Short mmCIF file of C-alpha atoms in Angstrom, two decimals:
data_model
loop_
_atom_site.label_atom_id
_atom_site.label_comp_id
_atom_site.label_asym_id
_atom_site.label_seq_id
_atom_site.Cartn_x
_atom_site.Cartn_y
_atom_site.Cartn_z
CA MET E 10 0.00 0.00 0.00
CA ILE E 11 1.55 3.29 -1.13
CA ILE E 12 0.12 6.81 -1.04
CA MET E 13 1.28 8.95 -3.96
CA ASN E 14 -0.81 12.12 -3.79
CA VAL E 15 -3.41 13.64 -1.47
CA LYS E 16 -5.63 16.73 -1.67
CA LEU E 17 -7.83 17.85 1.23
CA ASN E 18 -10.23 20.75 1.46
CA ASN E 19 -12.42 21.93 4.35
CA LEU E 20 -11.37 18.96 6.46
CA CYS E 21 -9.87 19.73 9.89
CA ALA E 22 -7.65 22.75 9.16
CA PHE E 23 -6.74 21.45 5.70
CA LYS E 24 -7.87 24.02 3.12
CA ASP E 25 -6.75 23.46 -0.46
CA PHE E 26 -4.06 21.24 1.05
CA HIS E 27 -1.88 19.19 -1.31
CA ILE E 28 0.98 16.77 -0.64
CA ASN E 29 2.74 14.58 -3.20
CA PHE E 30 4.96 11.60 -2.39
CA SER E 31 6.71 11.07 -5.71
CA TYR E 32 10.21 12.45 -6.30
CA PRO E 33 11.77 13.56 -9.59
CA LYS E 34 14.93 11.53 -10.12
CA LYS E 35 16.86 8.57 -8.78
CA ILE E 36 19.32 9.37 -6.00
CA LEU E 37 22.72 7.73 -6.28
CA ASN E 38 23.92 5.84 -3.21
CA SER E 39 20.70 6.50 -1.32
CA THR E 40 20.54 5.08 2.20
CA ILE E 41 16.97 3.95 1.54
CA GLU E 42 16.81 0.98 -0.78
CA ASN E 43 14.26 0.46 -3.53
CA GLU E 44 12.38 3.77 -3.39
CA PHE E 45 10.45 2.78 -6.46
CA LEU E 46 7.60 0.46 -7.26
CA PRO E 47 8.73 -3.18 -7.68
CA ASP E 48 9.35 -3.94 -11.39
CA PHE E 49 8.74 -0.27 -12.30
CA PRO E 50 12.03 1.60 -11.67
CA ASN E 51 10.68 4.91 -13.03
CA PHE E 52 7.75 4.85 -10.65
CA ARG E 53 9.48 6.53 -7.69
CA TYR E 54 7.85 7.13 -4.33
CA ARG E 55 8.98 8.39 -0.94
CA LYS E 56 9.29 5.23 1.05
CA VAL E 57 10.10 6.99 4.33
CA ASN E 58 8.38 10.22 5.38
CA ILE E 59 9.53 12.04 8.51
CA LEU E 60 6.94 14.65 9.52
CA MET E 61 8.17 17.42 11.79
CA GLY E 62 6.56 20.57 13.15
CA THR E 63 5.46 22.32 16.30
CA ASN E 64 2.56 21.19 18.45
CA ALA E 65 -0.82 21.46 16.69
CA SER E 66 0.84 21.77 13.27
CA GLY E 67 -1.27 18.98 11.76
CA LYS E 68 0.92 15.88 11.99
CA THR E 69 -1.64 13.80 13.89
CA SER E 70 -4.55 15.28 11.91
CA LEU E 71 -2.91 14.23 8.63
CA GLY E 72 -2.54 10.66 9.87
CA LYS E 73 -6.16 10.59 11.02
CA MET E 74 -7.33 11.85 7.63
CA PHE E 75 -5.34 9.07 5.90
CA LYS E 76 -6.94 6.53 8.22
CA ASN E 77 -10.43 7.95 7.69
CA ILE E 78 -10.00 7.89 3.91
CA PHE E 79 -8.79 4.28 4.01
CA SER E 80 -11.82 3.32 6.09
CA PHE E 81 -14.07 5.11 3.63
CA ILE E 82 -12.58 3.20 0.69
CA ARG E 83 -12.55 -0.21 2.36
CA ARG E 84 -15.66 -0.03 4.55
CA ARG E 85 -17.55 2.98 3.18
CA GLU E 86 -17.35 4.74 6.56
CA LEU E 87 -18.18 8.43 6.13
CA VAL E 88 -18.85 9.60 9.67
CA ASN E 89 -15.24 10.16 10.72
CA ILE E 90 -14.68 12.27 7.63
CA THR E 91 -17.82 14.37 8.11
CA ASP E 92 -16.92 14.81 11.79
CA SER E 93 -13.72 16.47 10.52
CA ILE E 94 -15.48 19.03 8.32
CA ALA E 95 -14.43 22.54 9.33
CA ASP E 96 -17.33 24.56 7.88
CA VAL E 97 -20.58 22.65 7.41
CA GLU E 98 -21.94 25.40 5.18
CA LYS E 99 -19.27 24.73 2.54
CA GLU E 100 -18.40 21.82 0.28
CA SER E 101 -15.68 19.46 1.42
CA ASP E 102 -13.63 17.18 -0.78
CA PHE E 103 -10.65 14.89 -0.89
CA LEU E 104 -8.59 13.16 -3.55
CA ILE E 105 -6.12 10.34 -3.05
CA ASP E 106 -3.86 8.61 -5.56
CA PHE E 107 -2.60 5.31 -4.18
CA ILE E 108 -1.26 1.93 -5.19
CA PRO E 109 -3.01 -0.95 -3.41
CA ASN E 110 -1.47 -3.86 -5.29
CA LYS E 111 1.86 -2.80 -6.88
CA THR E 112 0.39 -2.90 -10.43
CA HIS E 113 -2.29 -0.18 -10.62
CA LEU E 114 -2.51 3.49 -9.74
CA CYS E 115 -5.95 4.25 -8.28
CA ARG E 116 -7.59 7.60 -7.72
CA VAL E 117 -10.55 8.09 -5.40
CA GLU E 118 -12.12 11.55 -5.47
CA VAL E 119 -15.04 12.49 -3.22
CA ASN E 120 -17.08 15.68 -2.96
CA ILE E 121 -19.29 16.17 0.11
CA PRO E 122 -21.98 18.84 -0.32
CA PRO E 123 -22.78 21.35 2.45
CA LYS E 124 -24.82 19.90 5.28
CA GLY E 125 -27.81 22.22 4.81
CA ASP E 126 -31.01 20.94 6.37
CA GLU E 127 -30.07 17.29 5.82
CA GLU E 128 -27.76 14.96 7.68
CA TYR E 129 -24.55 13.98 5.97
CA SER E 130 -25.04 10.84 3.90
CA ILE E 131 -22.81 8.86 1.59
CA ASP E 132 -25.69 8.84 -0.90
CA ARG E 133 -25.34 12.61 -1.27
CA CYS E 134 -21.60 12.44 -2.00
CA LYS E 135 -20.17 12.62 -5.48
CA ILE E 136 -17.77 9.68 -5.73
CA SER E 137 -15.36 9.07 -8.60
CA ILE E 138 -13.00 6.08 -8.79
CA LYS E 139 -10.47 5.73 -11.58
CA TRP E 140 -7.53 3.43 -12.07
CA VAL E 141 -4.91 2.69 -14.67
CA LYS E 142 -2.51 -0.23 -15.08
CA ILE E 143 1.13 0.73 -14.63
CA LYS E 144 3.39 -0.05 -17.59
CA LYS E 145 7.07 -0.90 -17.48
CA GLU E 146 8.30 2.58 -18.44
CA ASP E 147 5.69 4.54 -16.48
CA SER E 148 6.37 7.07 -13.75
CA TYR E 149 3.78 8.32 -11.30
CA GLU E 150 3.50 11.55 -13.26
CA ARG E 151 2.81 9.70 -16.49
CA CYS E 152 0.11 7.51 -14.91
CA ALA E 153 -1.49 10.50 -13.17
CA LYS E 154 -1.68 12.30 -16.50
CA LYS E 155 -3.41 9.28 -18.05
CA ILE E 156 -6.04 9.52 -15.34
CA ASP E 157 -6.37 13.28 -15.85
CA LEU E 158 -6.89 12.80 -19.59
CA GLY E 159 -9.02 9.64 -19.29
CA LYS E 160 -6.56 7.52 -21.28
CA GLU E 161 -6.42 3.76 -20.66
CA VAL E 162 -8.56 4.39 -17.58
CA LYS E 163 -11.23 2.26 -15.98
CA GLU E 164 -13.85 4.09 -13.94
CA LEU E 165 -16.58 3.55 -11.37
CA ASN E 166 -18.87 6.16 -9.85
CA GLY E 167 -21.23 6.61 -6.95
CA LEU E 168 -21.89 4.40 -3.95
CA GLY E 169 -22.43 1.34 -6.13
CA GLY E 170 -19.07 1.88 -7.77
CA LEU E 171 -17.40 2.29 -4.38
CA GLU E 172 -18.94 -0.96 -3.15
CA LYS E 173 -17.58 -2.84 -6.17
CA PHE E 174 -14.18 -1.22 -5.82
CA SER E 175 -13.89 -1.87 -2.08
CA LYS E 176 -14.65 -5.55 -2.60
CA ALA E 177 -12.08 -5.86 -5.38
CA VAL E 178 -9.20 -3.95 -3.85
CA GLY E 179 -7.25 -5.12 -0.81
CA PHE E 180 -4.69 -3.26 1.26
CA GLY E 181 -3.63 -2.98 4.88
CA TRP E 182 -2.54 -0.18 7.17
CA TYR E 183 -1.18 0.29 10.68
CA PHE E 184 -1.66 3.51 12.67
CA ILE E 185 -0.30 4.08 16.15
CA TYR E 186 -0.84 7.22 18.25
CA PRO E 187 0.03 8.19 21.84
CA PHE E 188 -3.62 7.95 22.83
CA SER E 189 -3.41 4.24 21.99
CA ILE E 190 -1.70 3.88 25.36
CA SER E 191 -4.39 3.41 27.98
CA SER E 192 -4.69 1.90 31.41
CA ASN E 193 -5.64 -1.39 29.75
CA ILE E 194 -2.41 -2.22 27.96
CA LYS E 195 -2.76 -4.93 25.37
CA ILE E 196 0.11 -7.24 24.48
CA GLY E 197 0.53 -8.94 21.12
CA ASP E 198 0.87 -12.64 20.37
CA LEU E 199 3.58 -13.82 22.74
CA GLU E 200 3.39 -17.28 21.17
CA ASN E 201 5.08 -15.58 18.21
CA ALA E 202 8.77 -16.04 19.01
CA ARG E 203 9.75 -13.09 16.81
CA TYR E 204 7.37 -10.73 18.62
CA LEU E 205 8.49 -12.02 22.02
CA LYS E 206 12.13 -11.29 21.10
CA ILE E 207 11.28 -7.79 19.84
CA LEU E 208 9.21 -6.99 22.93
CA LYS E 209 11.88 -8.28 25.28
CA ASN E 210 14.71 -6.33 23.63
CA THR E 211 12.62 -3.16 23.46
CA LEU E 212 11.55 -3.23 27.11
CA MET E 213 15.03 -4.12 28.35
CA THR E 214 16.43 -1.16 26.41
CA LEU E 215 13.84 1.23 27.83
CA ASP E 216 14.04 0.03 31.43
CA ASN E 217 17.25 -1.43 32.89
CA SER E 218 15.30 -3.04 35.73
CA ILE E 219 13.53 -5.34 33.23
CA VAL E 220 15.58 -8.50 32.75
CA ASP E 221 13.29 -10.84 30.80
CA VAL E 222 9.83 -11.66 29.46
CA ILE E 223 8.96 -15.29 30.18
CA ARG E 224 6.11 -17.77 30.08
CA VAL E 225 4.54 -18.53 33.47
CA LYS E 226 4.59 -22.28 33.97
CA ASP E 227 1.39 -24.23 34.54
CA ILE E 228 -0.88 -21.25 33.71
CA ASP E 229 -2.38 -21.04 30.24
CA ASN E 230 -1.85 -17.87 28.15
CA THR E 231 0.17 -16.22 30.90
CA TYR E 232 3.55 -14.50 30.70
CA ALA E 233 5.51 -12.21 33.00
CA ILE E 234 7.71 -9.17 32.59
CA VAL E 235 10.51 -9.97 35.01
CA MET E 236 11.99 -7.01 36.88
CA ASP E 237 14.72 -6.84 39.51
CA ASN E 238 12.31 -7.07 42.39
CA LYS E 239 8.97 -8.22 41.00
CA LYS E 240 7.03 -9.63 38.05
CA LEU E 241 4.30 -7.99 36.00
CA ILE E 242 1.79 -10.57 34.83
CA ILE E 243 0.45 -10.69 31.26
CA GLN E 244 -2.74 -12.75 31.14
CA GLU E 245 -4.85 -13.36 28.05
CA GLY E 246 -2.90 -10.64 26.25
CA GLU E 247 -3.50 -7.94 28.89
CA LEU E 248 -0.85 -6.48 31.15
CA LEU E 249 -2.17 -6.46 34.73
CA ASP E 250 -1.63 -3.40 36.94
CA PRO E 251 1.18 -1.65 35.02
CA ASN E 252 0.42 1.92 36.09
CA ASN E 253 2.48 2.18 39.26
CA ILE E 254 5.48 0.33 37.87
CA LEU E 255 6.14 1.13 34.20
CA SER E 256 7.21 4.54 32.96
CA SER E 257 5.34 6.26 30.14
CA GLY E 258 8.22 5.48 27.78
CA THR E 259 8.18 1.79 28.69
CA LYS E 260 4.43 1.60 28.11
CA ALA E 261 4.93 3.21 24.72
CA GLY E 262 7.62 0.62 24.02
CA ILE E 263 5.04 -2.16 24.20
CA TYR E 264 3.13 -0.62 21.31
CA ILE E 265 6.30 0.25 19.42
CA ALA E 266 7.36 -3.42 19.63
CA ASP E 267 4.04 -4.40 18.07
CA LEU E 268 4.56 -1.91 15.24
CA LEU E 269 8.10 -3.14 14.60
CA THR E 270 6.87 -6.73 14.50
CA SER E 271 4.24 -5.75 11.94
CA ILE E 272 6.92 -4.08 9.79
CA ILE E 273 9.33 -7.01 10.06
CA GLU E 274 6.58 -9.48 9.19
CA HIS E 275 5.23 -7.21 6.41
CA LYS E 276 1.69 -7.49 7.71
CA ASN E 277 0.30 -4.18 6.53
CA GLY E 278 2.48 -2.38 3.99
CA PHE E 279 1.53 1.12 5.19
CA TYR E 280 2.65 2.36 8.61
CA TYR E 281 1.97 5.64 10.44
CA CYS E 282 3.83 6.10 13.73
CA ASP E 283 2.73 9.32 15.40
CA GLU E 284 4.89 10.76 18.20
CA MET E 285 5.23 7.49 20.06
CA PHE E 286 8.72 8.46 21.29
CA SER E 287 7.83 11.58 23.28
CA TYR E 288 8.90 9.87 26.55
CA ILE E 289 11.82 7.95 25.05
CA HIS E 290 15.50 8.94 24.84
CA SER E 291 16.42 10.49 21.49
CA ASP E 292 19.20 7.94 20.81
CA ILE E 293 16.73 5.09 21.24
CA GLU E 294 14.30 6.80 18.88
CA ARG E 295 16.97 7.17 16.20
CA VAL E 296 18.06 3.55 16.44
CA MET E 297 14.48 2.24 16.44
CA LEU E 298 13.63 4.36 13.40
CA SER E 299 16.75 3.07 11.66
CA VAL E 300 15.66 -0.53 12.33
CA MET E 301 12.14 0.20 11.02
CA ILE E 302 13.56 1.68 7.82
CA SER E 303 15.95 -1.23 7.31
CA LYS E 304 13.07 -3.72 7.58
CA LEU E 305 10.74 -2.03 5.09
CA LYS E 306 10.52 -4.06 1.93
CA GLU E 307 9.82 -2.80 -1.57
CA GLY E 308 6.30 -1.55 -2.07
CA GLU E 309 5.89 -0.44 1.57
CA GLN E 310 5.73 3.03 3.10
CA LEU E 311 6.45 4.48 6.54
CA PHE E 312 5.27 7.77 8.05
CA PHE E 313 6.99 8.85 11.25
CA THR E 314 6.17 12.04 13.19
CA THR E 315 8.60 13.47 15.71
CA HIS E 316 9.76 16.54 17.64
CA ASN E 317 13.28 15.14 17.92
CA LEU E 318 15.58 17.40 15.88
CA ASP E 319 18.36 14.81 16.10
CA ILE E 320 16.43 12.77 13.54
CA VAL E 321 17.50 15.20 10.80
CA ASP E 322 21.11 14.13 11.39
CA MET E 323 20.31 10.63 10.21
CA ASN E 324 21.74 9.89 6.78
CA LEU E 325 18.43 9.98 4.90
CA PRO E 326 17.52 11.60 1.57
CA LYS E 327 16.36 15.20 1.96
CA HIS E 328 13.05 14.33 0.36
CA SER E 329 12.29 12.11 3.36
CA PHE E 330 11.78 15.15 5.59
CA TRP E 331 8.56 17.18 5.71
CA PHE E 332 7.86 20.29 7.77
CA MET E 333 4.30 21.05 8.79
CA LYS E 334 2.98 24.37 10.01
CA LYS E 335 -0.34 25.96 10.82
CA ALA E 336 -0.95 29.53 9.68
CA ASN E 337 -3.45 31.96 11.20
CA ASN E 338 -4.34 34.66 8.72
CA GLY E 339 -6.89 36.88 10.37
CA GLY E 340 -8.67 33.94 11.96
CA ASN E 341 -8.41 31.83 8.81
CA ILE E 342 -6.54 28.74 10.01
CA SER E 343 -4.83 26.48 7.48
CA ILE E 344 -2.19 23.74 7.49
CA ALA E 345 0.70 23.59 5.05
CA CYS E 346 3.42 20.99 4.53
CA GLU E 347 6.74 21.52 2.79
CA SER E 348 9.38 19.01 1.75
CA ALA E 349 13.01 19.70 2.67
CA SER E 350 13.96 18.92 -0.93
CA SER E 351 11.83 21.81 -2.21
CA LYS E 352 14.39 24.29 -0.90
CA LEU E 353 17.54 22.25 -0.34
CA LYS E 354 18.69 21.42 -3.85
CA LYS E 355 22.42 20.90 -3.40
CA THR E 356 23.96 17.72 -2.03
CA THR E 357 25.90 19.87 0.43
CA ASP E 358 22.76 21.53 1.81
CA SER E 359 22.15 20.65 5.44
CA VAL E 360 18.68 19.96 6.81
CA ARG E 361 19.98 20.75 10.29
CA ASN E 362 21.27 24.17 9.22
CA ALA E 363 18.03 24.89 7.42
CA LEU E 364 16.07 24.11 10.57
CA GLU E 365 18.33 26.23 12.77
CA ASN E 366 17.81 29.14 10.36
CA ASP E 367 14.06 28.46 10.15
CA VAL E 368 14.18 28.13 6.37
CA PHE E 369 10.83 26.33 6.44
CA THR E 370 9.22 28.87 8.84
CA ALA E 371 8.13 25.97 11.01
CA ALA E 372 9.79 26.97 14.29
CA PRO E 373 7.64 27.65 17.39
CA ARG E 374 6.95 31.28 18.36
CA LEU E 375 9.30 31.39 21.31
CA GLU E 376 9.17 35.17 21.48
CA LEU E 377 5.74 34.86 23.10
CA LEU E 378 7.30 32.90 25.95
CA TYR E 379 10.26 35.26 26.31
CA ASP E 380 7.73 38.06 26.57
CA LEU E 381 6.57 36.52 29.85
CA GLU E 382 9.88 37.54 31.46
CA ASP E 383 8.62 41.13 31.49
CA ILE E 384 5.62 40.26 33.66
CA ASP E 385 5.90 41.89 37.09
#
């Protein structure tokens, strides 16, 4: 599952928002392998996308909109999208170009009319679905133009067309957010030796007092996180009473281990990890991200949001970095997203230096905080 292009309008704070995940030419000696569609070397896509920005700049909202659009395509769920509409008196719309199966570029375009006196309904939406088979020499731009011009295109429309399309197309996704961490912490399949190893190594890295994760003898479906002075019991996939023992970072590590297992086992193909490392040391975040990237196979895509500026020092292509910002123009709020490669054209250009000089105008307004020093 690969996203190539997204347009959002009147959804959350996205107004005439556009983001494109193709890139223009092959990069020699890139640290990210196979940033092109399998068997189609000209069809380049950004395999790794690091989203950075201040608080409330739209990183989480963008992930939620992706998830809501996927649910709309697969399960025809509209409510989460309509709940995101900013102005109910105006039209809302979205467009997504994506590759569900490594052989076809698909475009789903939906227009939602103003609410008016009626409730939102999928029957009132204008739905257009188009797809084109990718040829050996094709790039994303060439396929997108075919769709624009209606060449070699197959098309379905309306709710009936969406139902047929959703039954025919298959793709998976994995989203993880900080609010996933609750008092009821769920553990993955510990019978999976790979997952058990990943969980154990992750927790032992995050908390030196954790020495092992083991099966509890003579009790079905029961494991224990072994610490220096006690054991935390995992029964039927639920961690019992973790709140007074585990740190916030260690709790996050449980979910991060599940994500990494999914990537290593190629369960989903599309992964969105949203600020799961807020309570975790920056060195650990960098290494974990490096492992995730190394385990992505061709035809997969990772989105990773972070506030950790040390991530820009990783040896990644400049086009992997995105900077999000929210503008307030006289009460008109809108989100924008800019790729590092849009301004840093030379191989010697430094993303770190660009950030320190606020080239992307995405730095927080610290002057408002410094102004507090003058309060008597």
